[in-house]
Short mmCIF file of C-alpha atoms in Angstrom, two decimals:
data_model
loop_
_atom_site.label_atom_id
_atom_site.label_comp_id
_atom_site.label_asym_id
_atom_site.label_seq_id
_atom_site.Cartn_x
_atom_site.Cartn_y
_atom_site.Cartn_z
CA UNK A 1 49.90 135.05 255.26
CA UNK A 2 49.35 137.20 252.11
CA UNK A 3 45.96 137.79 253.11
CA UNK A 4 46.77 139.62 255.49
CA UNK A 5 48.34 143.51 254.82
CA UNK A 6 51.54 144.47 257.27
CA UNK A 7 49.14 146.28 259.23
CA UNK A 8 46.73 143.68 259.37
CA UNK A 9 49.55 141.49 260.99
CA UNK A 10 50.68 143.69 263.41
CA UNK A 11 47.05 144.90 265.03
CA UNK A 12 46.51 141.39 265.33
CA UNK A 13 49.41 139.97 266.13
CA UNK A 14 48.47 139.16 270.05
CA UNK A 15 45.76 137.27 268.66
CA UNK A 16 47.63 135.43 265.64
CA UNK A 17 50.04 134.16 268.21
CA UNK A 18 47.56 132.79 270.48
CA UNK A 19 47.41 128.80 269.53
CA UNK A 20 43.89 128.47 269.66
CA UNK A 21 43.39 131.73 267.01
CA UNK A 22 46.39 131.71 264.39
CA UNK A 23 45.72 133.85 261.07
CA UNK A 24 43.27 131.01 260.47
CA UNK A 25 41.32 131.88 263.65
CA UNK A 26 41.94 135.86 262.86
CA UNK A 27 40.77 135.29 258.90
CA UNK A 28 37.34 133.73 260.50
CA UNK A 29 36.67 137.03 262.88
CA UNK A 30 37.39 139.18 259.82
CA UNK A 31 34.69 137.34 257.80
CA UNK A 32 32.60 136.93 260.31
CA UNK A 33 28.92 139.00 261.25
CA UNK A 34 27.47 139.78 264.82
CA UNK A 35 24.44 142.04 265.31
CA UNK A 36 24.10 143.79 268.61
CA UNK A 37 20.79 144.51 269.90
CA UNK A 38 21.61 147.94 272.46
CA UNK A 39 24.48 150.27 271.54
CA UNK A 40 24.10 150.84 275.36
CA UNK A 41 25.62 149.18 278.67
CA UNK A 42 26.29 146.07 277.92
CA UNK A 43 26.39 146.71 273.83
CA UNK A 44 29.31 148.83 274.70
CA UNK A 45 31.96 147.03 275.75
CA UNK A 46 30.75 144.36 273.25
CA UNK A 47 31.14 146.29 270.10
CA UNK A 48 34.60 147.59 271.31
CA UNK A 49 35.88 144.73 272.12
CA UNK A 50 34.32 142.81 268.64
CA UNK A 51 35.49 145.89 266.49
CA UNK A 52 39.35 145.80 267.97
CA UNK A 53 38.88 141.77 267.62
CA UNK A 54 38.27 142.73 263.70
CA UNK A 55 35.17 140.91 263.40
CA UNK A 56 34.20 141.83 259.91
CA UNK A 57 30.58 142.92 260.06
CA UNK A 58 29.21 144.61 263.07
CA UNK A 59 25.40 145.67 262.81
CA UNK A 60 23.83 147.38 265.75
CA UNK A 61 19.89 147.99 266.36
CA UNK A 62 19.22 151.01 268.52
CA UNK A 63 16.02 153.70 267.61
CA UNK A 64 17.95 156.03 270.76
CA UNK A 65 19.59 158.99 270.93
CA UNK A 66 22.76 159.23 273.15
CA UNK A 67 21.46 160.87 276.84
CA UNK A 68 23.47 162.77 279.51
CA UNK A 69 22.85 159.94 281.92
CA UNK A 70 23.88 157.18 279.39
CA UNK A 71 27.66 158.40 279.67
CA UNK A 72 28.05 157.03 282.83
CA UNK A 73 28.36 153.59 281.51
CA UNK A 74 27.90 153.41 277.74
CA UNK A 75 31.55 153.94 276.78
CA UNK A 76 30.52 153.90 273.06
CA UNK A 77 29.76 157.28 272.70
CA UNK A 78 30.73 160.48 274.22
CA UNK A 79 29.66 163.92 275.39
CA UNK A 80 29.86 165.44 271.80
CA UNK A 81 27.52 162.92 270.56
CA UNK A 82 24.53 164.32 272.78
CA UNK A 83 21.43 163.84 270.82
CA UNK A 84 22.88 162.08 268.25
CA UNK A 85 21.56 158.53 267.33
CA UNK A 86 23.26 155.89 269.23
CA UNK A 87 23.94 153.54 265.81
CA UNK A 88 26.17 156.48 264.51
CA UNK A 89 27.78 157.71 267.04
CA UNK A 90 28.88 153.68 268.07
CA UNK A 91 29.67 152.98 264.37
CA UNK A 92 32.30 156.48 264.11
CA UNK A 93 33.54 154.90 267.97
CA UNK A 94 34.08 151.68 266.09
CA UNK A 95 35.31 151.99 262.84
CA UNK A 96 37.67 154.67 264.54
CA UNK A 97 39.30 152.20 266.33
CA UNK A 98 39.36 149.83 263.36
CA UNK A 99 38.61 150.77 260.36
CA UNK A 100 38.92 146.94 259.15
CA UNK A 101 35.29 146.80 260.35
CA UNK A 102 32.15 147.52 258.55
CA UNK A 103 29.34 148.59 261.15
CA UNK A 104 25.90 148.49 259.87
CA UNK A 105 23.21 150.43 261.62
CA UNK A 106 20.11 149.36 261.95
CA UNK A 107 17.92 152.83 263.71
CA UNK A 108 15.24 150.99 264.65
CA UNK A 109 12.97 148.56 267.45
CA UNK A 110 12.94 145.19 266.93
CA UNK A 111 9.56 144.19 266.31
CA UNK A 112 7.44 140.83 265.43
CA UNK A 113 7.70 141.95 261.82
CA UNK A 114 11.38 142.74 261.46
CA UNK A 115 13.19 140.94 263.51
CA UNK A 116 13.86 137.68 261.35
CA UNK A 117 15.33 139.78 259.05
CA UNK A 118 17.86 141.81 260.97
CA UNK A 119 18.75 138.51 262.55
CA UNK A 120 18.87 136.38 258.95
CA UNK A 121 21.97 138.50 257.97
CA UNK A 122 24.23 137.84 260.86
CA UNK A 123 25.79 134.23 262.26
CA UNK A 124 25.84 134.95 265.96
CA UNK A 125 23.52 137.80 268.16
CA UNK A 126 24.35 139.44 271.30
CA UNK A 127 21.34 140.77 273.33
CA UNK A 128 22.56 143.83 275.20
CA UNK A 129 18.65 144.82 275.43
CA UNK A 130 17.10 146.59 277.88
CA UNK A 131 14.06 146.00 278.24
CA UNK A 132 11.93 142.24 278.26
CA UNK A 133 9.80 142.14 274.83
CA UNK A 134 13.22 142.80 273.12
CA UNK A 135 14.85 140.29 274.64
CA UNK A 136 11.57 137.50 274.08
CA UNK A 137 11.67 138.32 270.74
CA UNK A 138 15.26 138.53 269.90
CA UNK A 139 15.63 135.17 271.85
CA UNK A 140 13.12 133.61 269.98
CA UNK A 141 14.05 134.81 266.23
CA UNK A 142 17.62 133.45 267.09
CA UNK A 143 16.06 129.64 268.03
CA UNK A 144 13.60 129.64 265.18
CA UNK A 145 17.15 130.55 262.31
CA UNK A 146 19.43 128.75 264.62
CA UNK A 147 21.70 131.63 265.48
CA UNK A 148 23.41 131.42 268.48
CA UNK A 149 23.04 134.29 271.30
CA UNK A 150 25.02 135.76 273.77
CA UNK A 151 22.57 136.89 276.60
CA UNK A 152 22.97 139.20 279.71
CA UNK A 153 21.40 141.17 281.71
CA UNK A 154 22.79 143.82 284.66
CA UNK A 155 20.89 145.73 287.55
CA UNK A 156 22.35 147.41 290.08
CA UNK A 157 25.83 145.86 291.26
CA UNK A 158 24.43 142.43 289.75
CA UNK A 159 24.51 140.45 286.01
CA UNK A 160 23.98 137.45 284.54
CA UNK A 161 25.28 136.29 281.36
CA UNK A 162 24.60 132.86 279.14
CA UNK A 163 25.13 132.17 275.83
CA UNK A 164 22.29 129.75 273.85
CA UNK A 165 22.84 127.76 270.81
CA UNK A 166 19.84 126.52 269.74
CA UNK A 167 19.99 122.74 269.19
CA UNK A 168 22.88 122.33 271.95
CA UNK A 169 21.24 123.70 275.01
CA UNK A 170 18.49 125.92 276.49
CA UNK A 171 17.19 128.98 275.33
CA UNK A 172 16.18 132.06 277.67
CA UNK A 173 12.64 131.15 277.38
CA UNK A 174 13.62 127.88 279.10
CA UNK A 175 15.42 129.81 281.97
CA UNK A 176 12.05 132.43 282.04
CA UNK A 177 8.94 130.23 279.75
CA UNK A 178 7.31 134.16 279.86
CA UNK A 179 7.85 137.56 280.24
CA UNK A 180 7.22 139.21 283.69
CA UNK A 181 3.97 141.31 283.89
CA UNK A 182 5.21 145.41 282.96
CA UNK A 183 6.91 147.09 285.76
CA UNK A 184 7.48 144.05 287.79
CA UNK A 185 11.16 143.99 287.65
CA UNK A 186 12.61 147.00 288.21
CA UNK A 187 14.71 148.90 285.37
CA UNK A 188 18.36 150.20 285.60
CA UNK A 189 16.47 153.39 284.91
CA UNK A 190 14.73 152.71 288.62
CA UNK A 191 17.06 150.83 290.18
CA UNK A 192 20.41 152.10 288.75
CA UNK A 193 23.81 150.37 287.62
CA UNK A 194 26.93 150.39 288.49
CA UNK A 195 28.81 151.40 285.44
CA UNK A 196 31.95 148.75 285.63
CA UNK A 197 29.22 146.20 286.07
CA UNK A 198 28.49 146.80 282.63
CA UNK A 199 31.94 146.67 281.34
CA UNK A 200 32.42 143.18 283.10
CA UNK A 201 29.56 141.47 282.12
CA UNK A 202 29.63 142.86 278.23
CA UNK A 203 32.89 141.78 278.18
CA UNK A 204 32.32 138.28 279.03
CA UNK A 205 29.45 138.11 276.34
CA UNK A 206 32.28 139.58 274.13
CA UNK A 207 35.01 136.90 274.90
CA UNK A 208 31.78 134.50 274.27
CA UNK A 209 31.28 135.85 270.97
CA UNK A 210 34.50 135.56 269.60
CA UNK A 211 34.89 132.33 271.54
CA UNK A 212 31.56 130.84 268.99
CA UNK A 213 33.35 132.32 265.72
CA UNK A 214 36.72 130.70 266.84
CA UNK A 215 35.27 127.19 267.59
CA UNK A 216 36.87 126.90 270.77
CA UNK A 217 36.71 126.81 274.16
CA UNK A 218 33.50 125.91 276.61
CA UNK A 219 30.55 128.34 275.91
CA UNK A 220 28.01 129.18 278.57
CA UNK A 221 25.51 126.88 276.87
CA UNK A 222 23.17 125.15 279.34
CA UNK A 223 25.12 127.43 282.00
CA UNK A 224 23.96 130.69 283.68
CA UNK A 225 26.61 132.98 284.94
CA UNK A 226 25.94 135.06 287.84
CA UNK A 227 27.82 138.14 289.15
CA UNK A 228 27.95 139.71 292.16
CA UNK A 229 29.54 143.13 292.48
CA UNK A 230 29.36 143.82 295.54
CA UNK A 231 30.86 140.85 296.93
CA UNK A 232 32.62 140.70 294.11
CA UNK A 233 32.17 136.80 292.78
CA UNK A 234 30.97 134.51 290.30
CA UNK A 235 28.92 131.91 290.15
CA UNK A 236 27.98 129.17 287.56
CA UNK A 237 24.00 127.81 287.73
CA UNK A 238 23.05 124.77 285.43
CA UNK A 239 20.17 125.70 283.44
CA UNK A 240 18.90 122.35 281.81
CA UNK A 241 16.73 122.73 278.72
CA UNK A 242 12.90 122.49 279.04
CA UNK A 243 11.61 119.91 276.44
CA UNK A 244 8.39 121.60 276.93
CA UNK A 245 9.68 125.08 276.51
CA UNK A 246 7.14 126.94 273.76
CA UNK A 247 9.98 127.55 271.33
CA UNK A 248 12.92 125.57 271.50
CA UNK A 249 11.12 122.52 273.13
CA UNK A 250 10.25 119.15 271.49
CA UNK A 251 7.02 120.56 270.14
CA UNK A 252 6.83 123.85 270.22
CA UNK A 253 4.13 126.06 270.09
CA UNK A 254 5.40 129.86 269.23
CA UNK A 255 6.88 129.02 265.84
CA UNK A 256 6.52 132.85 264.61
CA UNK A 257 7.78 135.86 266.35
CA UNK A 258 5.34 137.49 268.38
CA UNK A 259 5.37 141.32 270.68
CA UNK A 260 5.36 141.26 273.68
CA UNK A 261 1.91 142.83 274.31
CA UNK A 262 0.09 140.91 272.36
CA UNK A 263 1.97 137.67 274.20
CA UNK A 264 0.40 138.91 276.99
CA UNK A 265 -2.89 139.47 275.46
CA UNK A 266 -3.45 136.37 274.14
CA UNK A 267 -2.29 135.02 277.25
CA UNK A 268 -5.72 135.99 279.17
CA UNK A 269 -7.43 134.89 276.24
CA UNK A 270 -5.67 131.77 275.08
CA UNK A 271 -9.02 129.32 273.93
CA UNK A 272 -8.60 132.42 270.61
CA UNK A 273 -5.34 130.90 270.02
CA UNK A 274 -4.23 127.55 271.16
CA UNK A 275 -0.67 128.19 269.26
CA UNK A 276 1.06 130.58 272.18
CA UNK A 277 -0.65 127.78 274.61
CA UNK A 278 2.05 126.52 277.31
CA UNK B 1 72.04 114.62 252.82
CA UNK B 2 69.03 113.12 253.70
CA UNK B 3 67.70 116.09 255.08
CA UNK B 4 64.37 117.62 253.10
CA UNK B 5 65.62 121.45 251.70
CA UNK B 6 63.15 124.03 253.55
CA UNK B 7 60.45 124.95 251.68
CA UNK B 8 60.87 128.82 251.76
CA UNK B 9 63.04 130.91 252.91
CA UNK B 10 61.82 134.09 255.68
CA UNK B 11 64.24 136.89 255.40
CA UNK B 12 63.26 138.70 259.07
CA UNK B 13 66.48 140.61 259.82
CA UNK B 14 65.03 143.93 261.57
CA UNK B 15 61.49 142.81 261.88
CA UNK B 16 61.33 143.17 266.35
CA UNK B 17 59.67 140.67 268.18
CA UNK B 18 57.07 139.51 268.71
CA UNK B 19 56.33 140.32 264.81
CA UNK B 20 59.33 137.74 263.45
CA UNK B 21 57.18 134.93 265.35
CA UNK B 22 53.60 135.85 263.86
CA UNK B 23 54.88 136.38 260.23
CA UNK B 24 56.95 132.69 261.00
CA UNK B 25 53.46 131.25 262.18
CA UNK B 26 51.81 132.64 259.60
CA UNK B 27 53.50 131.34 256.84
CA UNK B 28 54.02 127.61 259.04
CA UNK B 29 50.40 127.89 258.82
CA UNK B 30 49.93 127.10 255.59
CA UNK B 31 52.28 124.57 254.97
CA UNK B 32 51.56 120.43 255.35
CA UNK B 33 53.03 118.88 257.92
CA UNK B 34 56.49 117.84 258.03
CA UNK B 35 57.76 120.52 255.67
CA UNK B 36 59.81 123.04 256.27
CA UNK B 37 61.14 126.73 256.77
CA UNK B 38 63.87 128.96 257.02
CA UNK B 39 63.87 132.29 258.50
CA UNK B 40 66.57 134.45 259.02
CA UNK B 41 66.25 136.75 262.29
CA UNK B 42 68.81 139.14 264.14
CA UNK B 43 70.77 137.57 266.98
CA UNK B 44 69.74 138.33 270.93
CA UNK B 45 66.14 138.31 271.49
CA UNK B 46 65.13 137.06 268.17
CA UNK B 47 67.08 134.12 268.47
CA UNK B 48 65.91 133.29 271.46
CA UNK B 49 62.18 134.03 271.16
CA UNK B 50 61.20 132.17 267.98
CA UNK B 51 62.67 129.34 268.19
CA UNK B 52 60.92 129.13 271.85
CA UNK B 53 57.69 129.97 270.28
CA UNK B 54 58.06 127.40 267.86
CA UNK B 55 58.41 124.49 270.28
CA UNK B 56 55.92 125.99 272.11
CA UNK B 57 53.68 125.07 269.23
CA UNK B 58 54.93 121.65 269.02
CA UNK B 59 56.97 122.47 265.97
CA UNK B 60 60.72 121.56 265.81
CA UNK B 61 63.65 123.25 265.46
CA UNK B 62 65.85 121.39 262.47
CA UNK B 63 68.62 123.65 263.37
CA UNK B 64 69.99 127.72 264.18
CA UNK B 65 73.22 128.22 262.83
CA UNK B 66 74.25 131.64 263.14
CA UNK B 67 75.90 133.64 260.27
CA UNK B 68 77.31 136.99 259.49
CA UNK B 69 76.05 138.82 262.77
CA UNK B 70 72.23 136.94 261.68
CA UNK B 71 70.74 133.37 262.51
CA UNK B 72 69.51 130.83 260.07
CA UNK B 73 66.86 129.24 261.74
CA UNK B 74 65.24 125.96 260.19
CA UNK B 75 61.61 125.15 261.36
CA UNK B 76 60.01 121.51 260.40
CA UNK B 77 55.92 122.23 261.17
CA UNK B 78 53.98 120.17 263.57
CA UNK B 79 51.66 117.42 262.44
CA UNK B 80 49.04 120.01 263.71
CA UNK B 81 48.94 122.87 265.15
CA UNK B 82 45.43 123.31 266.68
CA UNK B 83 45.53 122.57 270.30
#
């Protein structure tokens, strides 16, 4: 109890009287350090919802500046941070509502060379990318440290959310073994988003998150959650784990990060490199 | 008397609910099992509310005896409290 300040105990109070949390639970959020790749539509919700939780260290990766058409869903910034970087205007959003939390921005694209570091200084990742090499990468990078990973991804009225722990289920390459070819699947961009999708499906990835830190509950590990707008209903999908899958398998073959376009080149020219063979 | 003295003593006259509960849990928290508190809170809602919360925990309520407009309100903690 004396660790915590009289303020401390009253913004958390609904969560210090929740059984499963405590102070004990609520000490362990406040130590505690998620990265967030996106400070977008689904990195939103997720960084609210982590800084009000008061977990400790936030770091966010985004190289984009806030847009016009981003407002309409990406409730971490506003319209007087046009044309500001996302990572600041999210971390003033966040540390306004808490200023318990330390956000650490990280301006820049995940890439084969830095992503093992950004992900080396955090104990669970949330993947609120938007776009597939991101999500390869920061997928893999989080099964070779053993970090565990809240994934989603939204389209139109539609998400899907899982969360992998490497070593207790699958990982997204098991789900998709490799990227689709560029342009194949259509991006919000094309094919547009409903902005409450967003919310709803960053928030589950946010209840995951804090769920992992806690120790408690059932996580979405090995399960696929899929959302329907429209109709307005879940659904659960097993996803079993791929002992041949090229990363998290039982001998697996991508054992460094690697981009996505060079994936895909070595992919028509695999004989060059038998490692990335599947 | 056989009965163990509490270990501390909460003084949470004026402190509203749900507040007198969290700084009770709190402090139960990090205590062994078995031992126990006192905490003083304001009669009406207080009264009724942490002691409720308390059992709701699985902890048990030694006694309330009320006293000079306030309630004394002995707590023994739970073997454990995670669910």
């Amino acid at each position: 109890m004396s660790d915590f300040s009289e303020g401390q105990i009253e913004r958390y109070s609904r969560h210090i009287i929740l059984r499963e949390v405590g102070g004990k639970g609520q000490s362990k959020l406040l130590e505690s350090r998620v990265l967030i790749v996106g400070a977008g539509g689904l990195g939103s919700p997720v960084g609210l919802y982590l800084a009000a939780a008061g977990v400790g260290t936030i770091g966010l990766v985004d190289s984009d500046a806030v847009d016009l058409s981003n407002l309409q869903r990406q409730i971490l910034h506003t319209t007087a941070d046009l044309g500001r970087p996302k990572c600041l205007s999210a971390r003033e959003t966040m540390e306004g509502i808490n200023p318990d939390v330390c956000v650490v921005p990280h301006q820049c694209r995940l890439d084969s060379a830095n992503v093992l570091n950004v992900v080396a200084d955090y104990d669970v990742v949330v993947d609120g990318a938007d776009n597939f090499p991101t999500r390869y990468l920061v997928n893999d990078a989080c099964v070779m440290q053993g970090k565990p990973l809240s994934h989603a991804g939204i389209l139109r009225f539609e998400g899907h959310v899982t969360t992998i722990v490497p070593g207790r289920g699958p990982c997204y390459r098991c789900l998709y073994p490799e990227p689709p070819p560029p342009g194949l699947v259509p991006s919000c961009q094309e094919a547009g988003i409903l902005g409450a999708v967003a919310g709803i499906v960053g928030s589950i990835q946010a209840a995951e998150v804090l769920k992992l830190i806690l120790g408690i509950g059932d996580p979405l590990i090995g399960r696929l959650l899929v959302f329907d707008g429209l109709e307005m209903s879940f659904r659960s999908v097993e996803i079993p784990r791929d002992p041949g899958c090229p990363v998290c398998g039982d001998r697996p073959t991508i054992t460094a990060p690697i981009d996505y376009e060079e994936f895909c080149r070595l992919r028509g020219g695999i004989e060059s490199n038998p490692e990335v063979q599947s | 008397m056989t009965e163990r003295a509490p270990e501390c003593c909460l003084d949470l006259r004026g402190t509203p609910c749900p507040l007198n509960w969290v700084k009770t849990k709190l402090r139960l928290e990090e205590m062994e099992p078995g031992r126990r508190i006192e905490v003083i809170v304001d009669q009406g809602n207080p009264e009724r509310n942490v002691p409720r919360s308390a059992k709701m925990e699985g902890h048990r309520i030694v006694h309330a005896i009320s006293q000079n407009g306030a309630v004394r309100i002995c707590i023994e903690r739970a073997e454990e409290s995670a669910p």
